[in-house]
């Protein structure tokens, strides 16, 4: 398994925190964060890419899947805040070489004070950390 999760998370979190002061960034899934606004980014898939395997015994490429969540509970403008934070994180992910696969908004059914965005991404990473669109 090629593991570049920390590097990918750090790049996204650093830019989001610098452009959206007070935003919490986490590297794991949460159903509902304790602080707002919050961004979560987690690796959901890391699999060998069979069609790119060579004769070496070491893994050269991994197919990656990531889940990005953005949460806001701002009294006025939570949707706008979440979308602005998402746009920043999405720009970083796409700049790294990921392709956005899904995007959905998920207003909490049991707590309508929270607005959230969920998106998934995929890419291929090589042994040197170079990311390619999948």
mmCIF file with all atom_site columns, C-alpha atoms in Angstrom:
data_model
loop_
_atom_site.group_PDB
_atom_site.id
_atom_site.type_symbol
_atom_site.label_atom_id
_atom_site.label_alt_id
_atom_site.label_comp_id
_atom_site.label_asym_id
_atom_site.label_entity_id
_atom_site.label_seq_id
_atom_site.pdbx_PDB_ins_code
_atom_site.Cartn_x
_atom_site.Cartn_y
_atom_site.Cartn_z
_atom_site.occupancy
_atom_site.B_iso_or_equiv
_atom_site.pdbx_formal_charge
_atom_site.auth_seq_id
_atom_site.auth_comp_id
_atom_site.auth_asym_id
_atom_site.auth_atom_id
_atom_site.pdbx_PDB_model_num
ATOM 1   C CA . UNK A 1 1   ? 0.000   0.000  0.000   1.00 0.00 ? 1   UNK A CA 1
ATOM 2   C CA . UNK A 1 2   ? 1.346   3.392  -0.979  1.00 0.00 ? 2   UNK A CA 1
ATOM 3   C CA . UNK A 1 3   ? 0.599   5.797  1.854   1.00 0.00 ? 3   UNK A CA 1
ATOM 4   C CA . UNK A 1 4   ? 0.524   9.521  1.142   1.00 0.00 ? 4   UNK A CA 1
ATOM 5   C CA . UNK A 1 5   ? -2.539  10.253 3.280   1.00 0.00 ? 5   UNK A CA 1
ATOM 6   C CA . UNK A 1 6   ? -0.757  12.631 5.671   1.00 0.00 ? 6   UNK A CA 1
ATOM 7   C CA . UNK A 1 7   ? 0.769   14.654 2.840   1.00 0.00 ? 7   UNK A CA 1
ATOM 8   C CA . UNK A 1 8   ? -2.561  14.998 1.010   1.00 0.00 ? 8   UNK A CA 1
ATOM 9   C CA . UNK A 1 9   ? -4.471  15.929 4.167   1.00 0.00 ? 9   UNK A CA 1
ATOM 10  C CA . UNK A 1 10  ? -1.821  18.454 5.226   1.00 0.00 ? 10  UNK A CA 1
ATOM 11  C CA . UNK A 1 11  ? -1.917  20.243 1.867   1.00 0.00 ? 11  UNK A CA 1
ATOM 12  C CA . UNK A 1 12  ? -5.698  20.582 1.915   1.00 0.00 ? 12  UNK A CA 1
ATOM 13  C CA . UNK A 1 13  ? -5.908  21.489 5.617   1.00 0.00 ? 13  UNK A CA 1
ATOM 14  C CA . UNK A 1 14  ? -3.166  24.123 5.387   1.00 0.00 ? 14  UNK A CA 1
ATOM 15  C CA . UNK A 1 15  ? -4.854  26.001 2.540   1.00 0.00 ? 15  UNK A CA 1
ATOM 16  C CA . UNK A 1 16  ? -8.347  25.743 4.054   1.00 0.00 ? 16  UNK A CA 1
ATOM 17  C CA . UNK A 1 17  ? -7.162  26.985 7.455   1.00 0.00 ? 17  UNK A CA 1
ATOM 18  C CA . UNK A 1 18  ? -5.257  29.891 5.896   1.00 0.00 ? 18  UNK A CA 1
ATOM 19  C CA . UNK A 1 19  ? -8.179  31.066 3.734   1.00 0.00 ? 19  UNK A CA 1
ATOM 20  C CA . UNK A 1 20  ? -10.984 30.384 6.226   1.00 0.00 ? 20  UNK A CA 1
ATOM 21  C CA . UNK A 1 21  ? -9.855  31.476 9.663   1.00 0.00 ? 21  UNK A CA 1
ATOM 22  C CA . UNK A 1 22  ? -11.262 29.411 12.518  1.00 0.00 ? 22  UNK A CA 1
ATOM 23  C CA . UNK A 1 23  ? -12.031 26.361 10.385  1.00 0.00 ? 23  UNK A CA 1
ATOM 24  C CA . UNK A 1 24  ? -11.208 23.025 11.990  1.00 0.00 ? 24  UNK A CA 1
ATOM 25  C CA . UNK A 1 25  ? -9.701  20.349 9.736   1.00 0.00 ? 25  UNK A CA 1
ATOM 26  C CA . UNK A 1 26  ? -9.810  16.654 10.619  1.00 0.00 ? 26  UNK A CA 1
ATOM 27  C CA . UNK A 1 27  ? -8.433  13.577 8.867   1.00 0.00 ? 27  UNK A CA 1
ATOM 28  C CA . UNK A 1 28  ? -11.276 11.247 9.756   1.00 0.00 ? 28  UNK A CA 1
ATOM 29  C CA . UNK A 1 29  ? -15.017 10.857 9.284   1.00 0.00 ? 29  UNK A CA 1
ATOM 30  C CA . UNK A 1 30  ? -17.373 12.437 11.804  1.00 0.00 ? 30  UNK A CA 1
ATOM 31  C CA . UNK A 1 31  ? -21.134 12.389 11.687  1.00 0.00 ? 31  UNK A CA 1
ATOM 32  C CA . UNK A 1 32  ? -21.385 15.802 13.301  1.00 0.00 ? 32  UNK A CA 1
ATOM 33  C CA . UNK A 1 33  ? -18.390 17.794 14.543  1.00 0.00 ? 33  UNK A CA 1
ATOM 34  C CA . UNK A 1 34  ? -18.204 19.504 17.917  1.00 0.00 ? 34  UNK A CA 1
ATOM 35  C CA . UNK A 1 35  ? -16.794 22.747 16.435  1.00 0.00 ? 35  UNK A CA 1
ATOM 36  C CA . UNK A 1 36  ? -17.843 24.713 13.357  1.00 0.00 ? 36  UNK A CA 1
ATOM 37  C CA . UNK A 1 37  ? -16.974 25.255 10.616  1.00 0.00 ? 37  UNK A CA 1
ATOM 38  C CA . UNK A 1 38  ? -15.218 21.923 10.089  1.00 0.00 ? 38  UNK A CA 1
ATOM 39  C CA . UNK A 1 39  ? -13.677 20.127 7.114   1.00 0.00 ? 39  UNK A CA 1
ATOM 40  C CA . UNK A 1 40  ? -12.942 16.409 7.179   1.00 0.00 ? 40  UNK A CA 1
ATOM 41  C CA . UNK A 1 41  ? -10.842 14.603 4.603   1.00 0.00 ? 41  UNK A CA 1
ATOM 42  C CA . UNK A 1 42  ? -10.288 10.874 4.802   1.00 0.00 ? 42  UNK A CA 1
ATOM 43  C CA . UNK A 1 43  ? -8.894  8.194  2.585   1.00 0.00 ? 43  UNK A CA 1
ATOM 44  C CA . UNK A 1 44  ? -11.651 5.676  1.874   1.00 0.00 ? 44  UNK A CA 1
ATOM 45  C CA . UNK A 1 45  ? -9.865  3.520  -0.692  1.00 0.00 ? 45  UNK A CA 1
ATOM 46  C CA . UNK A 1 46  ? -6.273  2.496  -1.344  1.00 0.00 ? 46  UNK A CA 1
ATOM 47  C CA . UNK A 1 47  ? -6.052  -0.443 -3.756  1.00 0.00 ? 47  UNK A CA 1
ATOM 48  C CA . UNK A 1 48  ? -3.482  -1.907 -6.120  1.00 0.00 ? 48  UNK A CA 1
ATOM 49  C CA . UNK A 1 49  ? -3.909  -0.936 -9.749  1.00 0.00 ? 49  UNK A CA 1
ATOM 50  C CA . UNK A 1 50  ? -3.570  -4.296 -11.525 1.00 0.00 ? 50  UNK A CA 1
ATOM 51  C CA . UNK A 1 51  ? -3.343  -2.899 -15.050 1.00 0.00 ? 51  UNK A CA 1
ATOM 52  C CA . UNK A 1 52  ? -0.304  -0.828 -14.038 1.00 0.00 ? 52  UNK A CA 1
ATOM 53  C CA . UNK A 1 53  ? 1.597   -3.558 -12.203 1.00 0.00 ? 53  UNK A CA 1
ATOM 54  C CA . UNK A 1 54  ? 5.048   -4.504 -13.445 1.00 0.00 ? 54  UNK A CA 1
ATOM 55  C CA . UNK A 1 55  ? 7.316   -7.456 -12.711 1.00 0.00 ? 55  UNK A CA 1
ATOM 56  C CA . UNK A 1 56  ? 8.704   -5.963 -9.496  1.00 0.00 ? 56  UNK A CA 1
ATOM 57  C CA . UNK A 1 57  ? 7.458   -7.291 -6.189  1.00 0.00 ? 57  UNK A CA 1
ATOM 58  C CA . UNK A 1 58  ? 6.713   -3.828 -4.851  1.00 0.00 ? 58  UNK A CA 1
ATOM 59  C CA . UNK A 1 59  ? 3.558   -1.876 -5.419  1.00 0.00 ? 59  UNK A CA 1
ATOM 60  C CA . UNK A 1 60  ? 4.133   0.900  -7.945  1.00 0.00 ? 60  UNK A CA 1
ATOM 61  C CA . UNK A 1 61  ? 0.631   2.439  -8.164  1.00 0.00 ? 61  UNK A CA 1
ATOM 62  C CA . UNK A 1 62  ? -2.390  2.688  -5.864  1.00 0.00 ? 62  UNK A CA 1
ATOM 63  C CA . UNK A 1 63  ? -5.931  3.731  -6.693  1.00 0.00 ? 63  UNK A CA 1
ATOM 64  C CA . UNK A 1 64  ? -7.092  6.229  -4.104  1.00 0.00 ? 64  UNK A CA 1
ATOM 65  C CA . UNK A 1 65  ? -10.528 7.307  -2.962  1.00 0.00 ? 65  UNK A CA 1
ATOM 66  C CA . UNK A 1 66  ? -11.155 10.278 -0.668  1.00 0.00 ? 66  UNK A CA 1
ATOM 67  C CA . UNK A 1 67  ? -14.234 11.646 1.096   1.00 0.00 ? 67  UNK A CA 1
ATOM 68  C CA . UNK A 1 68  ? -14.433 15.381 1.826   1.00 0.00 ? 68  UNK A CA 1
ATOM 69  C CA . UNK A 1 69  ? -17.048 16.813 4.190   1.00 0.00 ? 69  UNK A CA 1
ATOM 70  C CA . UNK A 1 70  ? -17.700 20.445 5.061   1.00 0.00 ? 70  UNK A CA 1
ATOM 71  C CA . UNK A 1 71  ? -19.937 21.478 7.973   1.00 0.00 ? 71  UNK A CA 1
ATOM 72  C CA . UNK A 1 72  ? -21.307 24.890 8.928   1.00 0.00 ? 72  UNK A CA 1
ATOM 73  C CA . UNK A 1 73  ? -23.782 25.963 11.587  1.00 0.00 ? 73  UNK A CA 1
ATOM 74  C CA . UNK A 1 74  ? -23.518 29.700 11.024  1.00 0.00 ? 74  UNK A CA 1
ATOM 75  C CA . UNK A 1 75  ? -26.768 31.389 12.047  1.00 0.00 ? 75  UNK A CA 1
ATOM 76  C CA . UNK A 1 76  ? -27.022 33.418 8.865   1.00 0.00 ? 76  UNK A CA 1
ATOM 77  C CA . UNK A 1 77  ? -25.274 32.142 5.765   1.00 0.00 ? 77  UNK A CA 1
ATOM 78  C CA . UNK A 1 78  ? -24.302 28.588 6.672   1.00 0.00 ? 78  UNK A CA 1
ATOM 79  C CA . UNK A 1 79  ? -24.831 27.435 3.082   1.00 0.00 ? 79  UNK A CA 1
ATOM 80  C CA . UNK A 1 80  ? -22.621 30.227 1.718   1.00 0.00 ? 80  UNK A CA 1
ATOM 81  C CA . UNK A 1 81  ? -19.920 29.533 4.297   1.00 0.00 ? 81  UNK A CA 1
ATOM 82  C CA . UNK A 1 82  ? -19.919 25.794 3.557   1.00 0.00 ? 82  UNK A CA 1
ATOM 83  C CA . UNK A 1 83  ? -19.780 26.384 -0.201  1.00 0.00 ? 83  UNK A CA 1
ATOM 84  C CA . UNK A 1 84  ? -16.882 28.831 0.125   1.00 0.00 ? 84  UNK A CA 1
ATOM 85  C CA . UNK A 1 85  ? -14.874 26.406 2.260   1.00 0.00 ? 85  UNK A CA 1
ATOM 86  C CA . UNK A 1 86  ? -15.734 23.547 -0.088  1.00 0.00 ? 86  UNK A CA 1
ATOM 87  C CA . UNK A 1 87  ? -14.588 25.563 -3.116  1.00 0.00 ? 87  UNK A CA 1
ATOM 88  C CA . UNK A 1 88  ? -11.185 26.065 -1.484  1.00 0.00 ? 88  UNK A CA 1
ATOM 89  C CA . UNK A 1 89  ? -10.749 22.400 -0.545  1.00 0.00 ? 89  UNK A CA 1
ATOM 90  C CA . UNK A 1 90  ? -12.006 21.265 -3.952  1.00 0.00 ? 90  UNK A CA 1
ATOM 91  C CA . UNK A 1 91  ? -9.522  23.526 -5.735  1.00 0.00 ? 91  UNK A CA 1
ATOM 92  C CA . UNK A 1 92  ? -6.656  21.990 -3.753  1.00 0.00 ? 92  UNK A CA 1
ATOM 93  C CA . UNK A 1 93  ? -7.845  18.422 -4.384  1.00 0.00 ? 93  UNK A CA 1
ATOM 94  C CA . UNK A 1 94  ? -8.220  19.021 -8.120  1.00 0.00 ? 94  UNK A CA 1
ATOM 95  C CA . UNK A 1 95  ? -4.865  20.818 -8.169  1.00 0.00 ? 95  UNK A CA 1
ATOM 96  C CA . UNK A 1 96  ? -3.263  17.736 -6.644  1.00 0.00 ? 96  UNK A CA 1
ATOM 97  C CA . UNK A 1 97  ? -4.660  15.621 -9.478  1.00 0.00 ? 97  UNK A CA 1
ATOM 98  C CA . UNK A 1 98  ? -7.860  14.215 -7.984  1.00 0.00 ? 98  UNK A CA 1
ATOM 99  C CA . UNK A 1 99  ? -11.111 14.004 -9.931  1.00 0.00 ? 99  UNK A CA 1
ATOM 100 C CA . UNK A 1 100 ? -14.344 14.841 -8.093  1.00 0.00 ? 100 UNK A CA 1
ATOM 101 C CA . UNK A 1 101 ? -16.771 11.914 -8.456  1.00 0.00 ? 101 UNK A CA 1
ATOM 102 C CA . UNK A 1 102 ? -19.723 12.995 -6.312  1.00 0.00 ? 102 UNK A CA 1
ATOM 103 C CA . UNK A 1 103 ? -21.063 16.136 -4.689  1.00 0.00 ? 103 UNK A CA 1
ATOM 104 C CA . UNK A 1 104 ? -24.133 16.394 -2.499  1.00 0.00 ? 104 UNK A CA 1
ATOM 105 C CA . UNK A 1 105 ? -25.520 18.607 0.187   1.00 0.00 ? 105 UNK A CA 1
ATOM 106 C CA . UNK A 1 106 ? -26.886 16.916 3.235   1.00 0.00 ? 106 UNK A CA 1
ATOM 107 C CA . UNK A 1 107 ? -28.937 19.116 5.524   1.00 0.00 ? 107 UNK A CA 1
ATOM 108 C CA . UNK A 1 108 ? -29.194 17.201 8.754   1.00 0.00 ? 108 UNK A CA 1
ATOM 109 C CA . UNK A 1 109 ? -32.649 15.709 9.138   1.00 0.00 ? 109 UNK A CA 1
ATOM 110 C CA . UNK A 1 110 ? -32.507 15.762 12.920  1.00 0.00 ? 110 UNK A CA 1
ATOM 111 C CA . UNK A 1 111 ? -30.607 19.025 13.293  1.00 0.00 ? 111 UNK A CA 1
ATOM 112 C CA . UNK A 1 112 ? -31.431 21.579 10.630  1.00 0.00 ? 112 UNK A CA 1
ATOM 113 C CA . UNK A 1 113 ? -29.000 24.063 12.166  1.00 0.00 ? 113 UNK A CA 1
ATOM 114 C CA . UNK A 1 114 ? -26.142 22.219 10.413  1.00 0.00 ? 114 UNK A CA 1
ATOM 115 C CA . UNK A 1 115 ? -25.466 22.472 6.686   1.00 0.00 ? 115 UNK A CA 1
ATOM 116 C CA . UNK A 1 116 ? -23.024 19.991 5.202   1.00 0.00 ? 116 UNK A CA 1
ATOM 117 C CA . UNK A 1 117 ? -21.473 19.143 1.867   1.00 0.00 ? 117 UNK A CA 1
ATOM 118 C CA . UNK A 1 118 ? -20.133 15.714 0.978   1.00 0.00 ? 118 UNK A CA 1
ATOM 119 C CA . UNK A 1 119 ? -17.894 15.031 -2.028  1.00 0.00 ? 119 UNK A CA 1
ATOM 120 C CA . UNK A 1 120 ? -15.806 12.074 -3.126  1.00 0.00 ? 120 UNK A CA 1
ATOM 121 C CA . UNK A 1 121 ? -12.636 12.053 -5.205  1.00 0.00 ? 121 UNK A CA 1
ATOM 122 C CA . UNK A 1 122 ? -10.442 9.494  -6.922  1.00 0.00 ? 122 UNK A CA 1
ATOM 123 C CA . UNK A 1 123 ? -6.944  9.368  -8.370  1.00 0.00 ? 123 UNK A CA 1
ATOM 124 C CA . UNK A 1 124 ? -3.955  7.103  -8.856  1.00 0.00 ? 124 UNK A CA 1
ATOM 125 C CA . UNK A 1 125 ? -0.719  7.703  -6.976  1.00 0.00 ? 125 UNK A CA 1
ATOM 126 C CA . UNK A 1 126 ? 2.654   6.266  -7.892  1.00 0.00 ? 126 UNK A CA 1
ATOM 127 C CA . UNK A 1 127 ? 5.450   5.128  -5.605  1.00 0.00 ? 127 UNK A CA 1
ATOM 128 C CA . UNK A 1 128 ? 7.006   8.624  -5.797  1.00 0.00 ? 128 UNK A CA 1
ATOM 129 C CA . UNK A 1 129 ? 3.825   10.381 -4.702  1.00 0.00 ? 129 UNK A CA 1
ATOM 130 C CA . UNK A 1 130 ? 2.879   11.673 -8.158  1.00 0.00 ? 130 UNK A CA 1
ATOM 131 C CA . UNK A 1 131 ? -0.919  11.816 -8.466  1.00 0.00 ? 131 UNK A CA 1
ATOM 132 C CA . UNK A 1 132 ? -2.720  11.075 -11.727 1.00 0.00 ? 132 UNK A CA 1
ATOM 133 C CA . UNK A 1 133 ? -6.388  11.479 -12.591 1.00 0.00 ? 133 UNK A CA 1
ATOM 134 C CA . UNK A 1 134 ? -8.080  8.069  -12.544 1.00 0.00 ? 134 UNK A CA 1
#
